[in-house]
PDB file of C-alpha atoms in Angstrom:
ATOM      1  CA  MET A 297     -60.845  -9.958  -9.087  1.00 51.00           C
ATOM      2  CA  ASN A 298     -62.030 -11.586 -12.305  1.00 62.00           C
ATOM      3  CA  ASP A 299     -65.832 -11.441 -12.459  1.00 66.00           C
ATOM      4  CA  ALA A 300     -66.172 -12.656 -16.049  1.00 77.00           C
ATOM      5  CA  ARG A 301     -69.108 -14.948 -16.672  1.00 89.00           C
ATOM      6  CA  MET A 302     -68.068 -18.558 -17.220  1.00 97.00           C
ATOM      7  CA  GLU A 303     -69.870 -20.711 -19.776  1.00 98.00           C
ATOM      8  CA  LEU A 304     -71.694 -23.756 -18.394  1.00 98.00           C
ATOM      9  CA  LEU A 305     -71.107 -26.627 -20.836  1.00 98.00           C
ATOM     10  CA  ALA A 306     -73.276 -29.726 -20.437  1.00 98.00           C
ATOM     11  CA  PRO A 307     -73.190 -33.140 -22.151  1.00 95.00           C
ATOM     12  CA  ALA A 308     -76.016 -34.329 -24.380  1.00 95.00           C
ATOM     13  CA  GLY A 309     -76.068 -38.015 -25.256  1.00 90.00           C
ATOM     14  CA  ASN A 310     -79.505 -37.851 -26.858  1.00 93.00           C
ATOM     15  CA  MET A 311     -82.273 -35.369 -27.573  1.00 95.00           C
ATOM     16  CA  GLU A 312     -83.892 -35.862 -24.179  1.00 95.00           C
ATOM     17  CA  SER A 313     -80.730 -34.972 -22.286  1.00 96.00           C
ATOM     18  CA  LEU A 314     -80.072 -32.086 -24.682  1.00 97.00           C
ATOM     19  CA  ARG A 315     -83.461 -30.556 -23.934  1.00 98.00           C
ATOM     20  CA  ALA A 316     -82.889 -31.045 -20.213  1.00 98.00           C
ATOM     21  CA  ALA A 317     -79.519 -29.295 -20.395  1.00 98.00           C
ATOM     22  CA  VAL A 318     -80.886 -26.339 -22.351  1.00 98.00           C
ATOM     23  CA  GLN A 319     -83.995 -25.960 -20.189  1.00 98.00           C
ATOM     24  CA  ASN A 320     -81.914 -26.023 -17.008  1.00 97.00           C
ATOM     25  CA  GLY A 321     -79.565 -23.214 -17.944  1.00 97.00           C
ATOM     26  CA  ALA A 322     -76.657 -24.608 -19.968  1.00 98.00           C
ATOM     27  CA  ASP A 323     -74.911 -21.981 -22.097  1.00 98.00           C
ATOM     28  CA  ALA A 324     -73.612 -24.676 -24.446  1.00 98.00           C
ATOM     29  CA  VAL A 325     -73.854 -28.424 -24.963  1.00 98.00           C
ATOM     30  CA  TYR A 326     -71.414 -30.935 -26.365  1.00 96.00           C
ATOM     31  CA  LEU A 327     -72.563 -33.970 -28.303  1.00 95.00           C
ATOM     32  CA  GLY A 328     -71.305 -36.697 -30.592  1.00 91.00           C
ATOM     33  CA  ALA A 329     -71.944 -37.092 -34.308  1.00 87.00           C
ATOM     34  CA  GLY A 330     -71.120 -40.317 -36.108  1.00 76.00           C
ATOM     35  CA  SER A 331     -68.528 -42.722 -34.743  1.00 75.00           C
ATOM     36  CA  PHE A 332     -65.627 -40.322 -34.223  1.00 78.00           C
ATOM     37  CA  ASN A 333     -66.370 -39.327 -30.643  1.00 66.00           C
ATOM     38  CA  ALA A 334     -65.231 -40.506 -27.236  1.00 59.00           C
ATOM     39  CA  ARG A 335     -68.731 -41.545 -26.150  1.00 61.00           C
ATOM     40  CA  ARG A 336     -69.677 -43.988 -28.909  1.00 54.00           C
ATOM     41  CA  SER A 337     -71.992 -45.874 -26.531  1.00 54.00           C
ATOM     42  CA  ALA A 338     -74.188 -42.784 -26.118  1.00 55.00           C
ATOM     43  CA  GLY A 339     -77.172 -42.151 -28.385  1.00 61.00           C
ATOM     44  CA  ASN A 340     -75.349 -39.426 -30.328  1.00 72.00           C
ATOM     45  CA  PHE A 341     -76.690 -37.444 -33.265  1.00 88.00           C
ATOM     46  CA  ASP A 342     -76.589 -38.302 -36.944  1.00 82.00           C
ATOM     47  CA  GLY A 343     -78.154 -36.747 -40.032  1.00 81.00           C
ATOM     48  CA  ASP A 344     -81.420 -34.973 -39.329  1.00 91.00           C
ATOM     49  CA  ALA A 345     -81.002 -35.511 -35.575  1.00 93.00           C
ATOM     50  CA  LEU A 346     -77.888 -33.327 -35.579  1.00 95.00           C
ATOM     51  CA  ASN A 347     -79.616 -30.610 -37.564  1.00 96.00           C
ATOM     52  CA  GLU A 348     -82.583 -30.736 -35.186  1.00 97.00           C
ATOM     53  CA  ALA A 349     -80.316 -30.533 -32.133  1.00 97.00           C
ATOM     54  CA  VAL A 350     -78.390 -27.519 -33.419  1.00 98.00           C
ATOM     55  CA  ALA A 351     -81.569 -25.716 -34.477  1.00 98.00           C
ATOM     56  CA  TYR A 352     -83.164 -26.354 -31.078  1.00 98.00           C
ATOM     57  CA  CYS A 353     -80.121 -24.989 -29.242  1.00 98.00           C
ATOM     58  CA  HIS A 354     -79.535 -21.968 -31.465  1.00 98.00           C
ATOM     59  CA  ALA A 355     -83.176 -20.931 -31.218  1.00 98.00           C
ATOM     60  CA  ARG A 356     -82.603 -20.658 -27.470  1.00 98.00           C
ATOM     61  CA  GLY A 357     -79.209 -18.976 -27.567  1.00 98.00           C
ATOM     62  CA  VAL A 358     -77.251 -22.119 -26.685  1.00 98.00           C
ATOM     63  CA  LYS A 359     -74.067 -23.131 -28.533  1.00 98.00           C
ATOM     64  CA  VAL A 360     -73.290 -26.626 -29.797  1.00 98.00           C
ATOM     65  CA  HIS A 361     -69.842 -28.214 -29.593  1.00 98.00           C
ATOM     66  CA  VAL A 362     -69.490 -31.446 -31.591  1.00 97.00           C
ATOM     67  CA  THR A 363     -67.056 -34.074 -30.334  1.00 93.00           C
ATOM     68  CA  LEU A 364     -64.760 -35.411 -33.043  1.00 93.00           C
ATOM     69  CA  ASN A 365     -62.285 -36.457 -30.385  1.00 88.00           C
ATOM     70  CA  THR A 366     -61.036 -39.930 -31.264  1.00 86.00           C
ATOM     71  CA  LEU A 367     -57.909 -41.015 -33.059  1.00 86.00           C
ATOM     72  CA  VAL A 368     -58.717 -41.660 -36.715  1.00 90.00           C
ATOM     73  CA  ARG A 369     -57.205 -44.384 -38.920  1.00 89.00           C
ATOM     74  CA  GLU A 370     -56.143 -43.859 -42.512  1.00 93.00           C
ATOM     75  CA  ASP A 371     -58.988 -46.017 -43.832  1.00 93.00           C
ATOM     76  CA  GLU A 372     -61.531 -43.827 -42.018  1.00 91.00           C
ATOM     77  CA  LEU A 373     -60.619 -40.491 -43.589  1.00 94.00           C
ATOM     78  CA  ASP A 374     -63.398 -40.548 -46.189  1.00 94.00           C
ATOM     79  CA  ALA A 375     -66.006 -41.260 -43.496  1.00 92.00           C
ATOM     80  CA  LEU A 376     -64.493 -38.508 -41.349  1.00 94.00           C
ATOM     81  CA  ALA A 377     -64.792 -36.038 -44.243  1.00 95.00           C
ATOM     82  CA  ASP A 378     -68.468 -36.946 -44.629  1.00 94.00           C
ATOM     83  CA  THR A 379     -69.030 -36.412 -40.902  1.00 94.00           C
ATOM     84  CA  ILE A 380     -67.313 -33.018 -40.985  1.00 96.00           C
ATOM     85  CA  ARG A 381     -69.485 -31.950 -43.924  1.00 96.00           C
ATOM     86  CA  ALA A 382     -72.590 -32.945 -41.968  1.00 95.00           C
ATOM     87  CA  VAL A 383     -71.385 -31.027 -38.918  1.00 96.00           C
ATOM     88  CA  ASN A 384     -70.669 -28.024 -41.113  1.00 96.00           C
ATOM     89  CA  LEU A 385     -74.133 -28.097 -42.680  1.00 96.00           C
ATOM     90  CA  SER A 386     -75.756 -28.349 -39.248  1.00 96.00           C
ATOM     91  CA  GLY A 387     -74.325 -24.977 -38.211  1.00 97.00           C
ATOM     92  CA  ALA A 388     -72.563 -26.299 -35.100  1.00 97.00           C
ATOM     93  CA  ASP A 389     -70.329 -23.779 -33.351  1.00 98.00           C
ATOM     94  CA  ALA A 390     -67.214 -25.774 -32.468  1.00 98.00           C
ATOM     95  CA  ALA A 391     -65.500 -29.139 -32.833  1.00 97.00           C
ATOM     96  CA  ILE A 392     -63.587 -30.817 -30.006  1.00 97.00           C
ATOM     97  CA  VAL A 393     -60.658 -32.846 -31.364  1.00 96.00           C
ATOM     98  CA  GLN A 394     -57.643 -34.828 -30.153  1.00 90.00           C
ATOM     99  CA  ASP A 395     -56.150 -35.803 -33.537  1.00 92.00           C
ATOM    100  CA  PHE A 396     -54.211 -33.154 -35.481  1.00 95.00           C
ATOM    101  CA  GLY A 397     -55.233 -34.882 -38.716  1.00 94.00           C
ATOM    102  CA  VAL A 398     -58.872 -34.252 -37.781  1.00 95.00           C
ATOM    103  CA  ALA A 399     -58.049 -30.626 -37.012  1.00 96.00           C
ATOM    104  CA  ARG A 400     -56.395 -30.204 -40.411  1.00 96.00           C
ATOM    105  CA  MET A 401     -59.381 -31.688 -42.221  1.00 96.00           C
ATOM    106  CA  LEU A 402     -61.737 -29.419 -40.288  1.00 97.00           C
ATOM    107  CA  ARG A 403     -59.728 -26.390 -41.403  1.00 97.00           C
ATOM    108  CA  GLN A 404     -59.918 -27.567 -45.008  1.00 97.00           C
ATOM    109  CA  ILE A 405     -63.635 -28.453 -45.099  1.00 97.00           C
ATOM    110  CA  ALA A 406     -65.202 -26.216 -42.454  1.00 97.00           C
ATOM    111  CA  PRO A 407     -62.818 -23.354 -41.655  1.00 96.00           C
ATOM    112  CA  GLN A 408     -65.475 -21.326 -39.833  1.00 96.00           C
ATOM    113  CA  ILE A 409     -65.981 -23.984 -37.113  1.00 97.00           C
ATOM    114  CA  ARG A 410     -63.991 -23.207 -33.975  1.00 98.00           C
ATOM    115  CA  LEU A 411     -61.308 -25.711 -32.990  1.00 98.00           C
ATOM    116  CA  HIS A 412     -61.279 -26.876 -29.365  1.00 98.00           C
ATOM    117  CA  ALA A 413     -58.474 -29.156 -28.152  1.00 97.00           C
ATOM    118  CA  SER A 414     -59.809 -32.163 -26.242  1.00 94.00           C
ATOM    119  CA  THR A 415     -58.300 -33.021 -22.879  1.00 91.00           C
ATOM    120  CA  GLN A 416     -57.089 -36.179 -24.659  1.00 87.00           C
ATOM    121  CA  MET A 417     -54.795 -33.997 -26.741  1.00 90.00           C
ATOM    122  CA  ALA A 418     -52.875 -33.588 -23.463  1.00 89.00           C
ATOM    123  CA  ALA A 419     -52.150 -29.875 -23.797  1.00 91.00           C
ATOM    124  CA  HIS A 420     -51.672 -29.156 -20.110  1.00 90.00           C
ATOM    125  CA  ASN A 421     -48.972 -26.460 -19.935  1.00 94.00           C
ATOM    126  CA  ARG A 422     -48.286 -22.966 -21.256  1.00 95.00           C
ATOM    127  CA  GLN A 423     -46.090 -24.172 -24.097  1.00 96.00           C
ATOM    128  CA  ALA A 424     -48.736 -26.572 -25.390  1.00 95.00           C
ATOM    129  CA  VAL A 425     -51.434 -23.904 -25.188  1.00 96.00           C
ATOM    130  CA  ALA A 426     -49.228 -21.496 -27.136  1.00 96.00           C
ATOM    131  CA  PHE A 427     -48.683 -24.201 -29.774  1.00 96.00           C
ATOM    132  CA  LEU A 428     -52.436 -24.710 -30.073  1.00 96.00           C
ATOM    133  CA  ARG A 429     -53.017 -20.979 -30.508  1.00 97.00           C
ATOM    134  CA  GLU A 430     -50.408 -20.837 -33.258  1.00 96.00           C
ATOM    135  CA  ASN A 431     -52.175 -23.708 -35.020  1.00 95.00           C
ATOM    136  CA  GLY A 432     -55.655 -22.228 -35.076  1.00 96.00           C
ATOM    137  CA  PHE A 433     -57.190 -23.554 -31.879  1.00 97.00           C
ATOM    138  CA  GLU A 434     -59.409 -21.204 -29.913  1.00 98.00           C
ATOM    139  CA  ARG A 435     -59.886 -23.306 -26.756  1.00 98.00           C
ATOM    140  CA  ALA A 436     -58.048 -25.971 -24.760  1.00 97.00           C
ATOM    141  CA  VAL A 437     -59.722 -28.456 -22.411  1.00 96.00           C
ATOM    142  CA  LEU A 438     -57.295 -28.982 -19.539  1.00 95.00           C
ATOM    143  CA  ALA A 439     -56.677 -32.066 -17.435  1.00 89.00           C
ATOM    144  CA  ARG A 440     -58.704 -32.448 -14.269  1.00 88.00           C
ATOM    145  CA  GLU A 441     -55.551 -32.898 -12.186  1.00 86.00           C
ATOM    146  CA  MET A 442     -54.119 -29.426 -12.734  1.00 91.00           C
ATOM    147  CA  THR A 443     -53.616 -26.880  -9.959  1.00 94.00           C
ATOM    148  CA  PHE A 444     -55.199 -23.427  -9.972  1.00 96.00           C
ATOM    149  CA  GLY A 445     -51.777 -21.913 -10.627  1.00 97.00           C
ATOM    150  CA  GLU A 446     -51.195 -24.163 -13.623  1.00 96.00           C
ATOM    151  CA  ILE A 447     -54.636 -23.334 -14.988  1.00 97.00           C
ATOM    152  CA  ALA A 448     -53.936 -19.614 -14.606  1.00 97.00           C
ATOM    153  CA  GLY A 449     -50.659 -19.992 -16.492  1.00 96.00           C
ATOM    154  CA  CYS A 450     -52.448 -21.692 -19.378  1.00 97.00           C
ATOM    155  CA  ALA A 451     -55.225 -19.077 -19.348  1.00 96.00           C
ATOM    156  CA  ALA A 452     -52.608 -16.411 -20.070  1.00 94.00           C
ATOM    157  CA  GLY A 453     -51.764 -18.188 -23.333  1.00 91.00           C
ATOM    158  CA  GLY A 454     -54.223 -16.301 -25.519  1.00 91.00           C
ATOM    159  CA  ILE A 455     -56.966 -18.909 -26.011  1.00 96.00           C
ATOM    160  CA  GLU A 456     -60.005 -19.896 -23.965  1.00 97.00           C
ATOM    161  CA  ILE A 457     -59.580 -22.446 -21.190  1.00 98.00           C
ATOM    162  CA  GLU A 458     -62.170 -25.112 -20.433  1.00 98.00           C
ATOM    163  CA  THR A 459     -62.016 -27.233 -17.274  1.00 96.00           C
ATOM    164  CA  PHE A 460     -64.045 -30.137 -15.958  1.00 95.00           C
ATOM    165  CA  VAL A 461     -66.060 -29.141 -12.914  1.00 95.00           C
ATOM    166  CA  HIS A 462     -68.210 -32.204 -12.224  1.00 94.00           C
ATOM    167  CA  GLY A 463     -68.216 -35.931 -12.927  1.00 88.00           C
ATOM    168  CA  ALA A 464     -65.879 -38.853 -13.474  1.00 80.00           C
ATOM    169  CA  LEU A 465     -62.155 -38.739 -12.787  1.00 80.00           C
ATOM    170  CA  CYS A 466     -59.756 -40.946 -14.746  1.00 76.00           C
ATOM    171  CA  SER A 467     -57.202 -43.099 -12.962  1.00 76.00           C
ATOM    172  CA  ALA A 468     -54.579 -41.832 -15.411  1.00 75.00           C
ATOM    173  CA  CYS A 469     -53.892 -38.292 -16.602  1.00 75.00           C
ATOM    174  CA  SER A 470     -57.266 -37.226 -18.019  1.00 73.00           C
ATOM    175  CA  GLY A 471     -58.206 -39.621 -20.772  1.00 66.00           C
ATOM    176  CA  GLN A 472     -54.745 -41.109 -21.397  1.00 73.00           C
ATOM    177  CA  CYS A 473     -55.378 -44.498 -19.725  1.00 75.00           C
ATOM    178  CA  LEU A 474     -54.792 -47.606 -21.861  1.00 78.00           C
ATOM    179  CA  MET A 475     -56.210 -50.103 -19.357  1.00 80.00           C
ATOM    180  CA  SER A 476     -59.537 -50.611 -21.131  1.00 75.00           C
ATOM    181  CA  SER A 477     -57.681 -51.387 -24.348  1.00 77.00           C
ATOM    182  CA  LEU A 478     -55.234 -53.752 -22.656  1.00 77.00           C
ATOM    183  CA  VAL A 479     -57.700 -55.795 -20.617  1.00 77.00           C
ATOM    184  CA  GLY A 480     -60.752 -55.670 -22.876  1.00 74.00           C
ATOM    185  CA  GLY A 481     -59.704 -54.558 -26.351  1.00 74.00           C
ATOM    186  CA  ARG A 482     -61.805 -51.388 -26.049  1.00 73.00           C
ATOM    187  CA  SER A 483     -59.745 -48.242 -26.448  1.00 71.00           C
ATOM    188  CA  GLY A 484     -60.745 -44.989 -24.779  1.00 70.00           C
ATOM    189  CA  ASN A 485     -58.946 -43.188 -27.601  1.00 69.00           C
ATOM    190  CA  ARG A 486     -61.392 -44.842 -29.991  1.00 67.00           C
ATOM    191  CA  GLY A 487     -64.445 -43.864 -27.957  1.00 66.00           C
ATOM    192  CA  MET A 488     -65.015 -47.242 -26.300  1.00 71.00           C
ATOM    193  CA  CYS A 489     -63.610 -47.000 -22.762  1.00 74.00           C
ATOM    194  CA  ALA A 490     -65.236 -49.706 -20.602  1.00 75.00           C
ATOM    195  CA  GLN A 491     -64.092 -47.962 -17.379  1.00 79.00           C
ATOM    196  CA  PRO A 492     -62.362 -51.008 -15.853  1.00 81.00           C
ATOM    197  CA  CYS A 493     -61.145 -48.660 -13.120  1.00 83.00           C
ATOM    198  CA  ARG A 494     -64.731 -48.749 -11.803  1.00 84.00           C
ATOM    199  CA  LEU A 495     -64.670 -52.526 -11.310  1.00 87.00           C
ATOM    200  CA  PRO A 496     -63.666 -54.457  -8.157  1.00 92.00           C
ATOM    201  CA  TRP A 497     -60.074 -55.764  -8.192  1.00 92.00           C
ATOM    202  CA  ARG A 498     -57.940 -57.924  -5.911  1.00 92.00           C
ATOM    203  CA  LEU A 499     -54.336 -57.173  -4.943  1.00 92.00           C
ATOM    204  CA  ASP A 500     -52.690 -59.626  -2.534  1.00 93.00           C
ATOM    205  CA  ASP A 501     -55.059 -59.711   0.446  1.00 91.00           C
ATOM    206  CA  ARG A 502     -56.935 -56.560  -0.537  1.00 93.00           C
ATOM    207  CA  GLU A 503     -60.139 -56.615  -2.544  1.00 93.00           C
ATOM    208  CA  GLY A 504     -62.474 -53.827  -3.603  1.00 92.00           C
ATOM    209  CA  TYR A 505     -62.701 -50.836  -5.921  1.00 90.00           C
ATOM    210  CA  LEU A 506     -58.975 -50.226  -5.707  1.00 87.00           C
ATOM    211  CA  LEU A 507     -58.650 -48.098  -8.853  1.00 84.00           C
ATOM    212  CA  SER A 508     -61.883 -46.125  -8.620  1.00 83.00           C
ATOM    213  CA  THR A 509     -61.447 -42.446  -7.843  1.00 81.00           C
ATOM    214  CA  LYS A 510     -64.034 -40.262  -6.191  1.00 80.00           C
ATOM    215  CA  ASP A 511     -65.983 -38.210  -8.704  1.00 86.00           C
ATOM    216  CA  LEU A 512     -65.118 -34.566  -9.203  1.00 89.00           C
ATOM    217  CA  CYS A 513     -67.306 -31.926  -7.590  1.00 91.00           C
ATOM    218  CA  GLY A 514     -66.019 -28.401  -8.204  1.00 92.00           C
ATOM    219  CA  ILE A 515     -68.964 -26.423  -6.869  1.00 93.00           C
ATOM    220  CA  ASP A 516     -66.847 -24.954  -4.054  1.00 95.00           C
ATOM    221  CA  ALA A 517     -64.034 -23.980  -6.429  1.00 95.00           C
ATOM    222  CA  LEU A 518     -65.996 -21.844  -8.896  1.00 96.00           C
ATOM    223  CA  GLN A 519     -64.610 -18.507  -7.729  1.00 96.00           C
ATOM    224  CA  ARG A 520     -61.039 -19.789  -7.812  1.00 97.00           C
ATOM    225  CA  LEU A 521     -61.588 -21.140 -11.319  1.00 97.00           C
ATOM    226  CA  ARG A 522     -62.959 -17.754 -12.383  1.00 97.00           C
ATOM    227  CA  GLU A 523     -59.945 -15.990 -10.884  1.00 96.00           C
ATOM    228  CA  ALA A 524     -57.661 -18.420 -12.729  1.00 97.00           C
ATOM    229  CA  GLY A 525     -59.202 -17.261 -16.012  1.00 97.00           C
ATOM    230  CA  VAL A 526     -61.349 -20.266 -16.894  1.00 98.00           C
ATOM    231  CA  ALA A 527     -63.830 -19.519 -19.695  1.00 98.00           C
ATOM    232  CA  SER A 528     -65.930 -22.698 -19.619  1.00 98.00           C
ATOM    233  CA  LEU A 529     -67.037 -25.136 -16.924  1.00 98.00           C
ATOM    234  CA  LYS A 530     -67.482 -28.627 -18.334  1.00 97.00           C
ATOM    235  CA  ILE A 531     -69.768 -31.263 -16.840  1.00 96.00           C
ATOM    236  CA  GLU A 532     -68.434 -34.765 -17.528  1.00 89.00           C
ATOM    237  CA  GLY A 533     -70.354 -36.741 -20.137  1.00 75.00           C
TER     238      GLY A 533
END
């Protein structure tokens, strides 16, 4: 039986929620900096606010994972480099990314920051996890839809495995839905998902929340996740 302690990773959209997460037992928090994160509508942390957040967490033994997990256009690379420098100066512990260009720039500018592969990178099998390990990643965030057996197979791939344990479920394979972009011009891969799956829809004679999934609650699966080799339990942001 695997009795290893699993990290509890909580979201922090602003300083108030960050303090709440830390004071209620989170081992780590994840937060956005600048505009290159999948929760651009959250308060997020820029400049001195990021430095303050990291200092607050580190003083209490809590790690900080910064989300740089959107796709980045060519004309945004200079702004991305500035953001990475700010993250580096803050002393953050890890960066969560979905774009390999972002990962490469992180290695060039801030090689000491750990690379975590976002669930939107869609690395959901042993081969993908092995590829991530070979390319400098130390953790993969798996899709919510995976079985315990599939998770265990990925956990044997030599890097840490992070799984969602509470919160929203996507209608598509974790984070890969294009519906928000198609119907509203707001791309989830650019940090602006409007969650149209949560809205009422009509299909023939049926009307209601036809695309909305029940939220994830993994409290009863913690032991099985531990036995599968999960290193971090992620609460949805």
